[in-house]
Amino acid sequence: MNETVNDALTAVFLIGGSLMSVAAGVGLLRFPDLLARMHAATKPQVLGLLLFLLAMALQLGSWVLLPVLLLCWIFMLLTVPVSAHMVGRAGYRTKHMRRDLLSMDELDEVVEKAAGKRAPDPNMAERPDET
C-alpha cells in the first residue's frame, strides 16, 4: 500500500515536472522578445527541477540522498537568476529586445549616462555641494 502511494506521488511529480519543462520550451519558442523568453526559461525550469528532485527522493526512499538533492536545487536557485540577469543585460545592451513591448524603461537613462551619450542631468547641477 505504501509503495503504491509512493509510486503514485512519484508519477504526479514527474508529470508535473515534465509539464513545467514543456511550458518553458513553449515559452521559449512563442514569447515575443528576449525578456519574456528569459521569464519562461527560468521560473518553470526551477519548479520543474524541484518536482523531478522530489520524485527522485520519493522513489529512492533514502534520507541520505536528500541533502544532495536539496543542494542541487539550491544551486539551481542561485544560478538561474544570475544567468538570466546576465542574458538580459547582454540583450539590453546589444539591443536584442523589443522596446515597444516595455511599459517603462528605467535602465535607458542609466545606460546612456554611463556611455556618455547624454549630458548630465541639469537638476544635478542645482544641488549644493556636499563637501
XYZ file of C-alpha atoms in Angstrom:
131
model
C 0.000 0.000 0.000
C 2.725 2.452 0.999
C 4.731 1.629 -2.101
C 1.710 2.279 -4.300
C 1.252 5.736 -2.769
C 4.959 6.489 -3.327
C 4.702 5.379 -6.936
C 1.594 7.487 -7.499
C 3.195 10.588 -5.953
C 6.354 9.988 -7.966
C 4.288 9.815 -11.143
C 2.464 13.032 -10.240
C 5.748 14.836 -9.565
C 7.316 13.531 -12.771
C 4.318 14.575 -14.834
C 4.284 17.988 -13.129
C 7.998 18.459 -13.767
C 7.562 17.396 -17.365
C 4.713 19.859 -17.846
C 6.858 22.640 -16.394
C 9.659 21.756 -18.804
C 7.231 21.725 -21.721
C 5.829 25.095 -20.607
C 9.361 26.505 -20.529
C 10.064 25.173 -24.012
C 6.825 26.543 -25.433
C 7.516 29.903 -23.795
C 10.977 29.996 -25.301
C 9.536 29.404 -28.746
C 6.410 31.535 -28.558
C 7.200 34.593 -26.427
C 7.939 37.709 -28.461
C 11.207 39.042 -27.078
C 14.267 38.224 -25.026
C 12.953 39.453 -21.689
C 9.761 37.408 -21.884
C 11.716 34.365 -23.012
C 14.022 34.758 -20.028
C 10.991 34.617 -17.764
C 9.773 31.466 -19.489
C 13.168 29.839 -19.278
C 13.822 30.463 -15.599
C 10.709 30.075 -13.469
C 9.258 26.838 -14.892
C 12.744 25.366 -15.013
C 13.321 25.838 -11.290
C 9.899 24.475 -10.338
C 10.225 21.604 -12.805
C 13.585 20.634 -11.361
C 12.125 20.735 -7.851
C 9.358 18.356 -8.904
C 11.860 15.996 -10.567
C 14.051 16.009 -7.458
C 11.047 15.330 -5.220
C 10.129 12.400 -7.450
C 13.673 11.069 -7.156
C 13.633 11.452 -3.373
C 10.336 9.619 -3.092
C 11.384 6.817 -5.374
C 14.804 6.317 -3.773
C 13.304 6.386 -0.275
C 16.607 7.235 1.389
C 17.300 10.168 3.688
C 20.981 10.036 2.766
C 20.423 11.446 -0.710
C 18.033 14.170 0.376
C 20.776 16.737 1.220
C 22.413 16.134 -2.161
C 19.119 16.671 -3.988
C 18.416 19.760 -1.888
C 21.888 21.088 -2.667
C 21.247 20.601 -6.402
C 18.064 22.607 -6.149
C 19.686 25.376 -4.096
C 22.468 25.702 -6.675
C 19.816 25.978 -9.360
C 18.001 28.632 -7.341
C 21.240 30.591 -7.029
C 22.463 30.288 -10.606
C 19.278 30.761 -12.621
C 18.644 34.395 -11.580
C 22.280 35.295 -12.149
C 22.367 33.746 -15.605
C 19.017 35.334 -16.517
C 20.322 38.702 -15.342
C 23.444 38.353 -17.462
C 21.448 37.311 -20.541
C 19.016 40.186 -20.018
C 21.830 42.668 -19.549
C 23.609 41.490 -22.681
C 20.354 41.558 -24.634
C 19.576 45.078 -23.443
C 22.978 46.441 -24.283
C 23.109 44.782 -27.701
C 19.525 45.915 -28.417
C 18.162 42.393 -28.871
C 14.820 43.240 -27.314
C 11.633 44.910 -28.406
C 11.367 48.307 -26.757
C 7.779 48.698 -27.925
C 6.752 45.929 -25.503
C 8.223 47.719 -22.485
C 5.814 49.812 -20.423
C 8.705 51.583 -18.709
C 12.427 51.595 -19.371
C 14.191 52.643 -16.197
C 17.553 51.430 -17.397
C 17.753 53.585 -20.530
C 18.868 56.771 -18.772
C 21.454 54.957 -16.689
C 22.949 53.147 -19.666
C 23.110 56.287 -21.788
C 24.647 58.249 -18.951
C 27.237 55.542 -18.418
C 28.015 55.520 -22.126
C 28.475 59.297 -22.078
C 25.816 59.895 -24.712
C 23.640 62.126 -22.607
C 24.544 65.399 -20.932
C 24.456 65.344 -17.157
C 21.089 65.888 -15.547
C 20.521 69.656 -15.087
C 18.924 69.030 -11.701
C 22.188 67.544 -10.509
C 23.961 70.910 -11.048
C 21.451 72.724 -8.848
C 22.240 70.582 -5.845
C 24.509 72.226 -3.308
C 27.921 70.749 -2.808
C 28.088 68.190 -0.087
C 31.683 68.999 0.744
